[in-house]
Amino acid sequence: MKKKIIWAVLLAIAAIAVVGTYMYRHRFDKYEQSREEQVAGLKAIGKGSRLLVAYFSWPSPDYPDLDATSGASNIVKNSKLYGNTEYVANILSRKLNADLFRIETMRSYPTEPKALLDETKIESTNLSKPELKTSL
């Protein structure tokens, strides 16, 4: 009797693992589009509509230990320093023929990573939002 219970439990665990693996592997199937659908969607977006790519990016050129060529948050292209979000926003703007808008705050954030994390944690905890230089 004990062996039957152990086998039943092992079989149930194996069944759950198989079903879970299948569900995990196919979780995005309903969202996937063919290449043709993606291209058609991008073409349809550009017709008669105005697009805006808004981004907040923070390259940190004045941080003394920064190595922009290997820094995770910075990209150097054509001798210009970009934050990684700024760089991707520029690419999207060109590809989509969209306007580009940089979100800038009234005050500067600290460039030292720990001080920046401390400050943003306080903002997040207090649910405060920084004042912006410009609005749309």
Short mmCIF file of N, CA and C in Angstrom, two decimals:
data_model
loop_
_atom_site.label_atom_id
_atom_site.label_comp_id
_atom_site.label_asym_id
_atom_site.label_seq_id
_atom_site.Cartn_x
_atom_site.Cartn_y
_atom_site.Cartn_z
N MET A 1 0.82 -1.20 0.00
CA MET A 1 0.00 0.00 0.00
C MET A 1 0.86 1.26 0.00
N LYS A 2 1.94 1.24 0.79
CA LYS A 2 2.83 2.39 0.87
C LYS A 2 3.50 2.66 -0.48
N LYS A 3 3.87 1.60 -1.20
CA LYS A 3 4.49 1.76 -2.51
C LYS A 3 3.53 2.41 -3.50
N LYS A 4 2.25 2.04 -3.43
CA LYS A 4 1.25 2.61 -4.33
C LYS A 4 1.11 4.12 -4.09
N ILE A 5 1.13 4.52 -2.84
CA ILE A 5 1.01 5.95 -2.51
C ILE A 5 2.23 6.70 -3.03
N ILE A 6 3.41 6.13 -2.82
CA ILE A 6 4.64 6.78 -3.29
C ILE A 6 4.61 6.90 -4.81
N TRP A 7 4.21 5.84 -5.52
CA TRP A 7 4.13 5.90 -6.98
C TRP A 7 3.09 6.91 -7.45
N ALA A 8 1.97 7.00 -6.74
CA ALA A 8 0.93 7.97 -7.10
C ALA A 8 1.44 9.39 -6.94
N VAL A 9 2.16 9.65 -5.86
CA VAL A 9 2.72 10.98 -5.62
C VAL A 9 3.77 11.31 -6.69
N LEU A 10 4.65 10.38 -6.99
CA LEU A 10 5.66 10.60 -8.03
C LEU A 10 5.02 10.84 -9.39
N LEU A 11 3.99 10.08 -9.71
CA LEU A 11 3.28 10.26 -10.98
C LEU A 11 2.62 11.64 -11.04
N ALA A 12 2.02 12.06 -9.91
CA ALA A 12 1.38 13.39 -9.87
C ALA A 12 2.42 14.49 -10.05
N ILE A 13 3.57 14.36 -9.40
CA ILE A 13 4.64 15.35 -9.54
C ILE A 13 5.13 15.41 -10.98
N ALA A 14 5.30 14.25 -11.61
CA ALA A 14 5.75 14.21 -13.01
C ALA A 14 4.71 14.86 -13.92
N ALA A 15 3.43 14.58 -13.68
CA ALA A 15 2.36 15.17 -14.51
C ALA A 15 2.34 16.68 -14.35
N ILE A 16 2.48 17.16 -13.13
CA ILE A 16 2.50 18.61 -12.87
C ILE A 16 3.71 19.25 -13.56
N ALA A 17 4.86 18.58 -13.50
CA ALA A 17 6.07 19.12 -14.15
C ALA A 17 5.89 19.20 -15.66
N VAL A 18 5.30 18.17 -16.28
CA VAL A 18 5.10 18.17 -17.73
C VAL A 18 4.12 19.26 -18.13
N VAL A 19 3.00 19.37 -17.42
CA VAL A 19 2.00 20.40 -17.73
C VAL A 19 2.58 21.79 -17.50
N GLY A 20 3.30 21.98 -16.40
CA GLY A 20 3.91 23.27 -16.11
C GLY A 20 4.93 23.68 -17.16
N THR A 21 5.75 22.75 -17.60
CA THR A 21 6.75 23.04 -18.63
C THR A 21 6.06 23.42 -19.94
N TYR A 22 5.01 22.69 -20.30
CA TYR A 22 4.28 23.01 -21.53
C TYR A 22 3.67 24.41 -21.44
N MET A 23 3.04 24.72 -20.33
CA MET A 23 2.40 26.03 -20.17
C MET A 23 3.45 27.14 -20.19
N TYR A 24 4.60 26.92 -19.56
CA TYR A 24 5.66 27.93 -19.54
C TYR A 24 6.19 28.19 -20.94
N ARG A 25 6.41 27.14 -21.70
CA ARG A 25 6.98 27.30 -23.05
C ARG A 25 6.00 27.96 -24.01
N HIS A 26 4.72 27.85 -23.78
CA HIS A 26 3.72 28.38 -24.71
C HIS A 26 2.97 29.58 -24.14
N ARG A 27 3.53 30.23 -23.14
CA ARG A 27 2.84 31.34 -22.48
C ARG A 27 2.69 32.57 -23.37
N PHE A 28 3.55 32.75 -24.35
CA PHE A 28 3.49 33.94 -25.20
C PHE A 28 2.94 33.65 -26.60
N ASP A 29 2.55 32.43 -26.87
CA ASP A 29 2.10 32.07 -28.21
C ASP A 29 1.00 32.98 -28.73
N LYS A 30 0.05 33.34 -27.88
CA LYS A 30 -1.08 34.15 -28.35
C LYS A 30 -0.66 35.57 -28.69
N TYR A 31 0.53 36.00 -28.24
CA TYR A 31 0.98 37.36 -28.51
C TYR A 31 1.95 37.45 -29.69
N GLU A 32 2.43 36.33 -30.15
CA GLU A 32 3.44 36.36 -31.21
C GLU A 32 2.81 36.68 -32.55
N GLN A 33 3.53 37.47 -33.34
CA GLN A 33 3.09 37.83 -34.67
C GLN A 33 4.14 37.39 -35.67
N SER A 34 3.67 37.11 -36.88
CA SER A 34 4.61 36.78 -37.93
C SER A 34 5.36 38.05 -38.33
N ARG A 35 6.43 37.88 -39.08
CA ARG A 35 7.21 39.03 -39.55
C ARG A 35 6.34 39.94 -40.43
N GLU A 36 5.50 39.35 -41.25
CA GLU A 36 4.62 40.13 -42.13
C GLU A 36 3.63 40.96 -41.31
N GLU A 37 3.07 40.36 -40.24
CA GLU A 37 2.14 41.10 -39.38
C GLU A 37 2.83 42.27 -38.69
N GLN A 38 4.08 42.05 -38.25
CA GLN A 38 4.83 43.12 -37.60
C GLN A 38 5.08 44.27 -38.57
N VAL A 39 5.53 43.97 -39.79
CA VAL A 39 5.81 45.00 -40.78
C VAL A 39 4.52 45.74 -41.14
N ALA A 40 3.43 45.01 -41.35
CA ALA A 40 2.15 45.64 -41.68
C ALA A 40 1.69 46.55 -40.55
N GLY A 41 1.89 46.13 -39.32
CA GLY A 41 1.52 46.95 -38.17
C GLY A 41 2.31 48.23 -38.11
N LEU A 42 3.61 48.16 -38.35
CA LEU A 42 4.44 49.36 -38.34
C LEU A 42 4.06 50.31 -39.46
N LYS A 43 3.73 49.77 -40.64
CA LYS A 43 3.32 50.62 -41.75
C LYS A 43 1.99 51.30 -41.44
N ALA A 44 1.07 50.57 -40.82
CA ALA A 44 -0.24 51.13 -40.49
C ALA A 44 -0.13 52.23 -39.45
N ILE A 45 0.79 52.09 -38.52
CA ILE A 45 0.98 53.10 -37.48
C ILE A 45 1.39 54.43 -38.10
N GLY A 46 2.26 54.39 -39.10
CA GLY A 46 2.78 55.61 -39.69
C GLY A 46 1.81 56.37 -40.57
N LYS A 47 0.72 55.74 -40.99
CA LYS A 47 -0.20 56.38 -41.92
C LYS A 47 -1.18 57.29 -41.17
N GLY A 48 -1.06 58.58 -41.39
CA GLY A 48 -2.01 59.53 -40.85
C GLY A 48 -1.98 59.67 -39.34
N SER A 49 -1.02 59.12 -38.68
CA SER A 49 -0.96 59.28 -37.23
C SER A 49 0.35 59.94 -36.85
N ARG A 50 0.34 60.62 -35.73
CA ARG A 50 1.57 61.24 -35.23
C ARG A 50 2.06 60.41 -34.06
N LEU A 51 3.30 60.07 -34.11
CA LEU A 51 3.89 59.25 -33.05
C LEU A 51 4.88 60.08 -32.25
N LEU A 52 4.99 59.71 -30.99
CA LEU A 52 5.93 60.37 -30.10
C LEU A 52 6.67 59.29 -29.33
N VAL A 53 7.98 59.39 -29.34
CA VAL A 53 8.80 58.52 -28.50
C VAL A 53 9.30 59.39 -27.36
N ALA A 54 8.80 59.14 -26.16
CA ALA A 54 9.22 59.90 -24.98
C ALA A 54 10.14 59.00 -24.15
N TYR A 55 11.21 59.58 -23.64
CA TYR A 55 12.17 58.76 -22.89
C TYR A 55 12.79 59.57 -21.76
N PHE A 56 13.24 58.84 -20.75
CA PHE A 56 14.01 59.40 -19.66
C PHE A 56 15.31 58.63 -19.64
N SER A 57 16.41 59.33 -19.81
CA SER A 57 17.70 58.66 -19.87
C SER A 57 18.70 59.44 -19.04
N TRP A 58 19.66 58.74 -18.52
CA TRP A 58 20.60 59.38 -17.61
C TRP A 58 22.02 58.92 -17.88
N PRO A 59 22.69 59.46 -18.90
CA PRO A 59 24.12 59.15 -19.03
C PRO A 59 24.86 59.89 -17.92
N SER A 60 25.90 59.29 -17.44
CA SER A 60 26.59 59.90 -16.29
C SER A 60 28.05 60.21 -16.62
N PRO A 61 28.30 61.22 -17.47
CA PRO A 61 29.68 61.49 -17.89
C PRO A 61 30.57 62.05 -16.79
N ASP A 62 29.99 62.60 -15.73
CA ASP A 62 30.84 63.19 -14.71
C ASP A 62 31.13 62.26 -13.54
N TYR A 63 30.72 61.00 -13.63
CA TYR A 63 31.07 60.04 -12.58
C TYR A 63 32.50 59.57 -12.84
N PRO A 64 33.41 59.76 -11.90
CA PRO A 64 34.83 59.57 -12.17
C PRO A 64 35.25 58.16 -12.58
N ASP A 65 34.55 57.13 -12.11
CA ASP A 65 34.96 55.76 -12.42
C ASP A 65 34.24 55.19 -13.63
N LEU A 66 33.54 56.02 -14.37
CA LEU A 66 32.75 55.53 -15.49
C LEU A 66 33.63 55.16 -16.67
N ASP A 67 33.39 53.97 -17.18
CA ASP A 67 34.01 53.54 -18.43
C ASP A 67 32.87 53.42 -19.43
N ALA A 68 32.64 54.47 -20.21
CA ALA A 68 31.47 54.54 -21.07
C ALA A 68 31.43 53.42 -22.11
N THR A 69 32.57 52.89 -22.48
CA THR A 69 32.54 51.85 -23.51
C THR A 69 32.08 50.52 -22.93
N SER A 70 32.16 50.35 -21.63
CA SER A 70 31.69 49.09 -21.05
C SER A 70 30.61 49.31 -20.00
N GLY A 71 30.25 50.55 -19.72
CA GLY A 71 29.21 50.83 -18.74
C GLY A 71 27.87 50.35 -19.22
N ALA A 72 27.10 49.72 -18.34
CA ALA A 72 25.81 49.14 -18.72
C ALA A 72 24.78 50.20 -19.07
N SER A 73 24.93 51.42 -18.60
CA SER A 73 23.94 52.46 -18.83
C SER A 73 24.33 53.45 -19.90
N ASN A 74 25.44 53.25 -20.56
CA ASN A 74 25.92 54.24 -21.51
C ASN A 74 26.37 53.59 -22.82
N ILE A 75 26.22 54.36 -23.88
CA ILE A 75 26.65 53.92 -25.21
C ILE A 75 27.38 55.10 -25.86
N VAL A 76 28.51 54.83 -26.46
CA VAL A 76 29.21 55.86 -27.22
C VAL A 76 29.07 55.51 -28.69
N LYS A 77 28.49 56.43 -29.45
CA LYS A 77 28.29 56.23 -30.88
C LYS A 77 28.69 57.50 -31.59
N ASN A 78 29.59 57.41 -32.56
CA ASN A 78 30.09 58.58 -33.28
C ASN A 78 30.63 59.64 -32.31
N SER A 79 31.37 59.21 -31.33
CA SER A 79 32.00 60.07 -30.32
C SER A 79 31.00 60.82 -29.45
N LYS A 80 29.74 60.41 -29.41
CA LYS A 80 28.73 61.05 -28.57
C LYS A 80 28.29 60.05 -27.52
N LEU A 81 28.17 60.53 -26.27
CA LEU A 81 27.73 59.68 -25.16
C LEU A 81 26.21 59.71 -25.07
N TYR A 82 25.60 58.54 -25.08
CA TYR A 82 24.16 58.38 -24.93
C TYR A 82 23.89 57.52 -23.71
N GLY A 83 22.79 57.79 -23.03
CA GLY A 83 22.26 56.81 -22.09
C GLY A 83 21.66 55.70 -22.93
N ASN A 84 21.58 54.46 -22.41
CA ASN A 84 21.08 53.37 -23.25
C ASN A 84 19.63 53.59 -23.68
N THR A 85 18.81 54.18 -22.82
CA THR A 85 17.42 54.45 -23.18
C THR A 85 17.34 55.52 -24.26
N GLU A 86 18.17 56.55 -24.14
CA GLU A 86 18.22 57.61 -25.15
C GLU A 86 18.61 57.05 -26.51
N TYR A 87 19.57 56.16 -26.52
CA TYR A 87 20.04 55.57 -27.76
C TYR A 87 18.93 54.78 -28.45
N VAL A 88 18.24 53.94 -27.68
CA VAL A 88 17.15 53.14 -28.24
C VAL A 88 16.00 54.04 -28.68
N ALA A 89 15.70 55.10 -27.92
CA ALA A 89 14.64 56.03 -28.29
C ALA A 89 14.95 56.71 -29.63
N ASN A 90 16.21 57.07 -29.85
CA ASN A 90 16.61 57.67 -31.12
C ASN A 90 16.41 56.70 -32.28
N ILE A 91 16.76 55.46 -32.08
CA ILE A 91 16.57 54.45 -33.13
C ILE A 91 15.08 54.30 -33.43
N LEU A 92 14.26 54.16 -32.39
CA LEU A 92 12.82 54.02 -32.59
C LEU A 92 12.23 55.22 -33.31
N SER A 93 12.65 56.40 -32.90
CA SER A 93 12.15 57.63 -33.51
C SER A 93 12.44 57.65 -35.02
N ARG A 94 13.65 57.28 -35.38
CA ARG A 94 14.01 57.26 -36.81
C ARG A 94 13.22 56.20 -37.57
N LYS A 95 13.14 54.99 -37.00
CA LYS A 95 12.46 53.88 -37.68
C LYS A 95 10.96 54.15 -37.84
N LEU A 96 10.35 54.79 -36.84
CA LEU A 96 8.91 55.03 -36.87
C LEU A 96 8.54 56.40 -37.42
N ASN A 97 9.56 57.19 -37.77
CA ASN A 97 9.33 58.56 -38.22
C ASN A 97 8.51 59.32 -37.17
N ALA A 98 8.92 59.21 -35.93
CA ALA A 98 8.19 59.78 -34.80
C ALA A 98 8.95 60.97 -34.22
N ASP A 99 8.22 61.82 -33.52
CA ASP A 99 8.85 62.91 -32.79
C ASP A 99 9.54 62.31 -31.57
N LEU A 100 10.56 63.01 -31.11
CA LEU A 100 11.36 62.55 -29.98
C LEU A 100 11.24 63.56 -28.85
N PHE A 101 10.96 63.08 -27.65
CA PHE A 101 10.81 63.97 -26.50
C PHE A 101 11.61 63.41 -25.32
N ARG A 102 12.56 64.19 -24.85
CA ARG A 102 13.35 63.79 -23.69
C ARG A 102 12.69 64.31 -22.42
N ILE A 103 12.39 63.44 -21.50
CA ILE A 103 11.79 63.81 -20.22
C ILE A 103 12.94 64.24 -19.31
N GLU A 104 12.88 65.50 -18.84
CA GLU A 104 13.94 66.02 -17.98
C GLU A 104 13.33 66.57 -16.69
N THR A 105 14.02 66.34 -15.59
CA THR A 105 13.56 66.83 -14.30
C THR A 105 14.17 68.20 -14.01
N MET A 106 13.48 68.95 -13.15
CA MET A 106 13.97 70.29 -12.79
C MET A 106 15.31 70.22 -12.06
N ARG A 107 15.45 69.26 -11.20
CA ARG A 107 16.70 69.14 -10.45
C ARG A 107 17.47 67.93 -10.95
N SER A 108 18.76 67.99 -10.78
CA SER A 108 19.62 66.88 -11.21
C SER A 108 19.67 65.81 -10.12
N TYR A 109 19.82 64.59 -10.57
CA TYR A 109 20.00 63.49 -9.63
C TYR A 109 21.49 63.31 -9.37
N PRO A 110 21.84 62.74 -8.22
CA PRO A 110 23.26 62.51 -7.93
C PRO A 110 23.85 61.52 -8.94
N THR A 111 25.13 61.67 -9.19
CA THR A 111 25.79 60.77 -10.14
C THR A 111 26.43 59.57 -9.47
N GLU A 112 26.66 59.64 -8.19
CA GLU A 112 27.23 58.51 -7.46
C GLU A 112 26.14 57.46 -7.30
N PRO A 113 26.38 56.23 -7.73
CA PRO A 113 25.33 55.21 -7.77
C PRO A 113 24.58 54.98 -6.45
N LYS A 114 25.30 54.90 -5.31
CA LYS A 114 24.61 54.64 -4.04
C LYS A 114 23.71 55.81 -3.66
N ALA A 115 24.19 57.02 -3.84
CA ALA A 115 23.37 58.20 -3.52
C ALA A 115 22.13 58.25 -4.42
N LEU A 116 22.30 57.89 -5.69
CA LEU A 116 21.17 57.86 -6.61
C LEU A 116 20.14 56.83 -6.16
N LEU A 117 20.59 55.63 -5.82
CA LEU A 117 19.66 54.60 -5.37
C LEU A 117 18.94 55.01 -4.09
N ASP A 118 19.67 55.62 -3.16
CA ASP A 118 19.05 56.08 -1.92
C ASP A 118 17.96 57.11 -2.20
N GLU A 119 18.25 58.05 -3.08
CA GLU A 119 17.29 59.11 -3.39
C GLU A 119 16.06 58.57 -4.11
N THR A 120 16.28 57.70 -5.07
CA THR A 120 15.13 57.16 -5.79
C THR A 120 14.30 56.22 -4.91
N LYS A 121 14.93 55.57 -3.96
CA LYS A 121 14.18 54.73 -3.01
C LYS A 121 13.26 55.60 -2.16
N ILE A 122 13.76 56.75 -1.72
CA ILE A 122 12.93 57.68 -0.93
C ILE A 122 11.76 58.16 -1.78
N GLU A 123 12.02 58.54 -3.03
CA GLU A 123 10.94 58.99 -3.93
C GLU A 123 9.90 57.90 -4.10
N SER A 124 10.36 56.68 -4.31
CA SER A 124 9.44 55.57 -4.51
C SER A 124 8.62 55.29 -3.26
N THR A 125 9.26 55.31 -2.11
CA THR A 125 8.57 55.06 -0.85
C THR A 125 7.51 56.13 -0.59
N ASN A 126 7.84 57.38 -0.88
CA ASN A 126 6.92 58.50 -0.64
C ASN A 126 5.92 58.71 -1.78
N LEU A 127 6.04 57.89 -2.82
CA LEU A 127 5.20 58.02 -4.01
C LEU A 127 5.28 59.42 -4.60
N SER A 128 6.45 60.04 -4.49
CA SER A 128 6.63 61.39 -5.03
C SER A 128 7.16 61.31 -6.45
N LYS A 129 6.81 62.32 -7.22
CA LYS A 129 7.26 62.39 -8.61
C LYS A 129 8.02 63.70 -8.78
N PRO A 130 9.17 63.65 -9.46
CA PRO A 130 9.95 64.86 -9.63
C PRO A 130 9.26 65.85 -10.57
N GLU A 131 9.48 67.13 -10.34
CA GLU A 131 8.94 68.16 -11.21
C GLU A 131 9.69 68.12 -12.55
N LEU A 132 8.95 68.24 -13.63
CA LEU A 132 9.54 68.16 -14.96
C LEU A 132 9.83 69.55 -15.51
N LYS A 133 10.89 69.66 -16.33
CA LYS A 133 11.24 70.94 -16.95
C LYS A 133 10.21 71.36 -17.98
N THR A 134 9.73 70.41 -18.76
CA THR A 134 8.73 70.72 -19.80
C THR A 134 7.63 69.67 -19.77
N SER A 135 6.52 70.02 -20.36
CA SER A 135 5.41 69.07 -20.45
C SER A 135 4.90 69.07 -21.88
N LEU A 136 4.11 68.10 -22.18
CA LEU A 136 3.54 67.98 -23.54
C LEU A 136 2.24 68.72 -23.62
#
